[in-house]
Amino acid sequence: EAQVVATENSLVYDARGTIADTALKYGADLVFIDSDILFPDGAFERLLSHKKPIVSGLYYGRRSPCEPIAYSQLEPKTIFRKHPLLTPIKESEIEPFMEVAGVGMGFCLIRHEVLKAVHKEGKNPFEPFGQMGEDLSFLYRARQKGYKIWLDTTLGLKHIGEFEYGR
């Protein structure tokens, strides 16, 4: 049975952490759908059909250059690196269904098993670190636990801004 949980919070990572806590409490999977993402009928069911621990749809940034919000390399800032290493996937690399190092969570399914593995008592698994946002910080932690991140590029998602940005 699907349950919708909405929360408001000016700290995105805090809101995502609250929603994740609720999913953990009920033993549920989690789907994040940002309010500025347009998706066609059947897109949610398509995410579920992949039966992967983490799977996202592809959408693009709303600023020029409009790059995919999906990364082939994702490493946080460290004492040896001044900035995080975020390498957007290239158009020429895009396949219909592919493994990536990280994605934005505007339209993303995270299975209960991943939430449980990444969650540490008293710690928000979405808390940003290494100059990465909450989404990439969570996915980095999930990858450290051995989970792969998958990207379905066929969903036809649009990122709403001044225009509808998409592939």
mmCIF file of C-alpha atoms in Angstrom:
data_model
loop_
_atom_site.group_PDB
_atom_site.id
_atom_site.type_symbol
_atom_site.label_atom_id
_atom_site.label_comp_id
_atom_site.label_asym_id
_atom_site.label_seq_id
_atom_site.Cartn_x
_atom_site.Cartn_y
_atom_site.Cartn_z
ATOM 1 C CA GLU A 1 0.000 0.000 0.000
ATOM 2 C CA ALA A 2 1.448 3.352 -1.033
ATOM 3 C CA GLN A 3 1.542 6.111 1.508
ATOM 4 C CA VAL A 4 2.297 9.740 0.757
ATOM 5 C CA VAL A 5 4.319 11.669 3.314
ATOM 6 C CA ALA A 6 4.981 15.348 2.792
ATOM 7 C CA THR A 7 7.082 17.604 4.925
ATOM 8 C CA GLU A 8 8.174 21.202 4.861
ATOM 9 C CA ASN A 9 11.551 22.323 6.026
ATOM 10 C CA SER A 10 13.936 25.006 4.831
ATOM 11 C CA LEU A 11 16.794 22.486 5.182
ATOM 12 C CA VAL A 12 16.342 19.978 2.373
ATOM 13 C CA TYR A 13 18.616 17.395 3.988
ATOM 14 C CA ASP A 14 16.603 17.616 7.209
ATOM 15 C CA ALA A 15 13.313 17.135 5.346
ATOM 16 C CA ARG A 16 14.706 14.157 3.406
ATOM 17 C CA GLY A 17 16.002 12.673 6.668
ATOM 18 C CA THR A 18 12.564 13.004 8.297
ATOM 19 C CA ILE A 19 10.919 11.288 5.342
ATOM 20 C CA ALA A 20 13.557 8.530 5.396
ATOM 21 C CA ASP A 21 12.924 7.990 9.122
ATOM 22 C CA THR A 22 9.231 7.511 8.349
ATOM 23 C CA ALA A 23 10.020 4.990 5.596
ATOM 24 C CA LEU A 24 12.305 3.086 7.973
ATOM 25 C CA LYS A 25 9.617 3.069 10.654
ATOM 26 C CA TYR A 26 7.112 1.463 8.266
ATOM 27 C CA GLY A 27 9.581 -0.818 6.458
ATOM 28 C CA ALA A 28 8.838 1.023 3.215
ATOM 29 C CA ASP A 29 10.714 1.955 0.090
ATOM 30 C CA LEU A 30 11.083 5.634 -0.652
ATOM 31 C CA VAL A 31 10.482 7.698 -3.774
ATOM 32 C CA PHE A 32 11.507 11.318 -3.944
ATOM 33 C CA ILE A 33 9.635 13.403 -6.505
ATOM 34 C CA ASP A 34 10.594 17.063 -6.450
ATOM 35 C CA SER A 35 7.853 19.605 -7.060
ATOM 36 C CA ASP A 36 9.704 20.998 -10.090
ATOM 37 C CA ILE A 37 9.895 17.693 -11.995
ATOM 38 C CA LEU A 38 7.310 16.789 -14.646
ATOM 39 C CA PHE A 39 6.919 13.091 -15.341
ATOM 40 C CA PRO A 40 4.673 11.160 -17.716
ATOM 41 C CA ASP A 41 2.074 8.563 -16.760
ATOM 42 C CA GLY A 42 3.705 5.261 -15.882
ATOM 43 C CA ALA A 43 7.097 6.744 -14.949
ATOM 44 C CA PHE A 44 6.776 5.814 -11.270
ATOM 45 C CA GLU A 45 5.792 2.242 -12.154
ATOM 46 C CA ARG A 46 8.768 2.103 -14.509
ATOM 47 C CA LEU A 47 11.149 2.927 -11.631
ATOM 48 C CA LEU A 48 9.639 0.104 -9.594
ATOM 49 C CA SER A 49 9.851 -2.367 -12.485
ATOM 50 C CA HIS A 50 13.647 -2.199 -12.555
ATOM 51 C CA LYS A 51 13.899 -3.973 -9.183
ATOM 52 C CA LYS A 52 17.127 -2.148 -8.325
ATOM 53 C CA PRO A 53 18.090 -0.809 -4.876
ATOM 54 C CA ILE A 54 18.510 2.762 -6.186
ATOM 55 C CA VAL A 55 17.127 3.955 -9.510
ATOM 56 C CA SER A 56 16.469 7.431 -10.842
ATOM 57 C CA GLY A 57 15.086 9.067 -13.922
ATOM 58 C CA LEU A 58 17.226 11.442 -15.965
ATOM 59 C CA TYR A 59 16.574 15.163 -15.841
ATOM 60 C CA TYR A 60 18.635 18.209 -16.708
ATOM 61 C CA GLY A 61 19.763 21.295 -14.830
ATOM 62 C CA ARG A 62 17.913 24.570 -15.278
ATOM 63 C CA ARG A 63 21.002 26.705 -15.852
ATOM 64 C CA SER A 64 23.219 27.018 -18.884
ATOM 65 C CA PRO A 65 24.826 24.776 -19.814
ATOM 66 C CA CYS A 66 21.896 22.422 -19.214
ATOM 67 C CA GLU A 67 23.747 19.281 -18.217
ATOM 68 C CA PRO A 68 22.344 15.966 -17.036
ATOM 69 C CA ILE A 69 21.966 15.786 -13.256
ATOM 70 C CA ALA A 70 23.779 12.447 -13.307
ATOM 71 C CA TYR A 71 27.449 11.832 -12.729
ATOM 72 C CA SER A 72 30.015 9.344 -13.989
ATOM 73 C CA GLN A 73 32.386 10.378 -11.182
ATOM 74 C CA LEU A 74 31.447 11.503 -7.697
ATOM 75 C CA GLU A 75 33.965 12.075 -4.926
ATOM 76 C CA PRO A 76 33.683 14.519 -2.003
ATOM 77 C CA LYS A 77 36.113 17.293 -1.192
ATOM 78 C CA THR A 78 39.009 16.009 0.897
ATOM 79 C CA ILE A 79 42.138 17.468 2.413
ATOM 80 C CA PHE A 80 43.847 16.494 -0.860
ATOM 81 C CA ARG A 81 41.152 17.913 -3.168
ATOM 82 C CA LYS A 82 39.816 21.478 -2.777
ATOM 83 C CA HIS A 83 36.461 20.771 -4.451
ATOM 84 C CA PRO A 84 34.262 17.716 -4.907
ATOM 85 C CA LEU A 85 34.816 15.750 -8.101
ATOM 86 C CA LEU A 86 31.502 15.830 -9.958
ATOM 87 C CA THR A 87 31.698 14.716 -13.581
ATOM 88 C CA PRO A 88 28.334 14.939 -15.398
ATOM 89 C CA ILE A 89 27.624 12.125 -17.815
ATOM 90 C CA LYS A 90 28.120 13.110 -21.427
ATOM 91 C CA GLU A 91 25.353 12.923 -24.013
ATOM 92 C CA SER A 92 27.481 10.469 -25.981
ATOM 93 C CA GLU A 93 27.637 8.130 -22.948
ATOM 94 C CA ILE A 94 23.880 7.985 -22.337
ATOM 95 C CA GLU A 95 22.310 4.553 -22.605
ATOM 96 C CA PRO A 96 18.632 3.696 -21.959
ATOM 97 C CA PHE A 97 19.505 2.098 -18.598
ATOM 98 C CA MET A 98 22.911 2.608 -17.056
ATOM 99 C CA GLU A 99 24.928 2.597 -13.865
ATOM 100 C CA VAL A 100 26.147 5.995 -12.639
ATOM 101 C CA ALA A 101 28.112 7.289 -9.665
ATOM 102 C CA GLY A 102 25.404 9.731 -8.561
ATOM 103 C CA VAL A 103 22.204 11.538 -9.514
ATOM 104 C CA GLY A 104 19.977 14.315 -8.346
ATOM 105 C CA MET A 105 17.055 12.931 -6.348
ATOM 106 C CA GLY A 106 14.292 14.805 -8.151
ATOM 107 C CA PHE A 107 12.735 11.503 -9.282
ATOM 108 C CA CYS A 108 14.478 8.715 -7.414
ATOM 109 C CA LEU A 109 13.526 5.374 -5.843
ATOM 110 C CA ILE A 110 15.485 4.146 -2.829
ATOM 111 C CA ARG A 111 14.648 0.710 -1.496
ATOM 112 C CA HIS A 112 14.191 0.086 2.218
ATOM 113 C CA GLU A 113 17.310 -2.096 2.383
ATOM 114 C CA VAL A 114 19.478 0.866 1.309
ATOM 115 C CA LEU A 115 17.902 3.241 3.824
ATOM 116 C CA LYS A 116 18.496 0.707 6.555
ATOM 117 C CA ALA A 117 22.129 0.105 5.541
ATOM 118 C CA VAL A 118 23.031 3.802 5.285
ATOM 119 C CA HIS A 119 21.139 4.962 8.383
ATOM 120 C CA LYS A 120 23.150 5.292 11.571
ATOM 121 C CA GLU A 121 21.391 5.814 14.879
ATOM 122 C CA GLY A 122 21.064 9.503 15.636
ATOM 123 C CA LYS A 123 22.610 10.552 12.295
ATOM 124 C CA ASN A 124 20.795 11.934 9.290
ATOM 125 C CA PRO A 125 22.000 9.895 6.262
ATOM 126 C CA PHE A 126 21.282 12.913 4.026
ATOM 127 C CA GLU A 127 23.500 15.331 5.946
ATOM 128 C CA PRO A 128 25.790 16.990 3.409
ATOM 129 C CA PHE A 129 29.549 16.590 3.593
ATOM 130 C CA GLY A 130 32.569 17.188 1.380
ATOM 131 C CA GLN A 131 30.850 20.191 -0.263
ATOM 132 C CA MET A 132 28.229 17.934 -1.853
ATOM 133 C CA GLY A 133 24.479 18.339 -1.561
ATOM 134 C CA GLU A 134 22.276 16.048 0.492
ATOM 135 C CA ASP A 135 21.411 13.837 -2.480
ATOM 136 C CA LEU A 136 24.981 13.159 -3.554
ATOM 137 C CA SER A 137 26.141 12.779 0.057
ATOM 138 C CA PHE A 138 23.518 10.065 0.653
ATOM 139 C CA LEU A 139 24.377 8.275 -2.597
ATOM 140 C CA TYR A 140 28.091 8.414 -1.827
ATOM 141 C CA ARG A 141 27.372 6.735 1.517
ATOM 142 C CA ALA A 142 25.205 4.116 -0.240
ATOM 143 C CA ARG A 143 28.010 3.376 -2.715
ATOM 144 C CA GLN A 144 30.396 2.973 0.233
ATOM 145 C CA LYS A 145 28.016 0.240 1.457
ATOM 146 C CA GLY A 146 28.213 -1.511 -1.925
ATOM 147 C CA TYR A 147 25.003 -0.278 -3.570
ATOM 148 C CA LYS A 148 24.921 0.694 -7.229
ATOM 149 C CA ILE A 149 22.980 3.643 -8.611
ATOM 150 C CA TRP A 150 20.992 3.105 -11.791
ATOM 151 C CA LEU A 151 19.609 5.633 -14.226
ATOM 152 C CA ASP A 152 16.643 5.200 -16.571
ATOM 153 C CA THR A 153 17.124 7.787 -19.312
ATOM 154 C CA THR A 154 13.920 6.884 -21.184
ATOM 155 C CA LEU A 155 11.337 8.361 -18.804
ATOM 156 C CA GLY A 156 11.041 11.752 -20.496
ATOM 157 C CA LEU A 157 11.328 13.834 -17.331
ATOM 158 C CA LYS A 158 11.262 17.629 -17.528
ATOM 159 C CA HIS A 159 12.759 20.048 -15.006
ATOM 160 C CA ILE A 160 10.479 23.059 -14.639
ATOM 161 C CA GLY A 161 12.003 26.518 -14.539
ATOM 162 C CA GLU A 162 11.748 29.405 -16.928
ATOM 163 C CA PHE A 163 11.239 26.622 -19.511
ATOM 164 C CA GLU A 164 10.684 22.877 -19.321
ATOM 165 C CA TYR A 165 14.247 21.583 -19.460
ATOM 166 C CA GLY A 166 14.733 18.080 -20.774
ATOM 167 C CA ARG A 167 16.603 15.930 -23.173
#
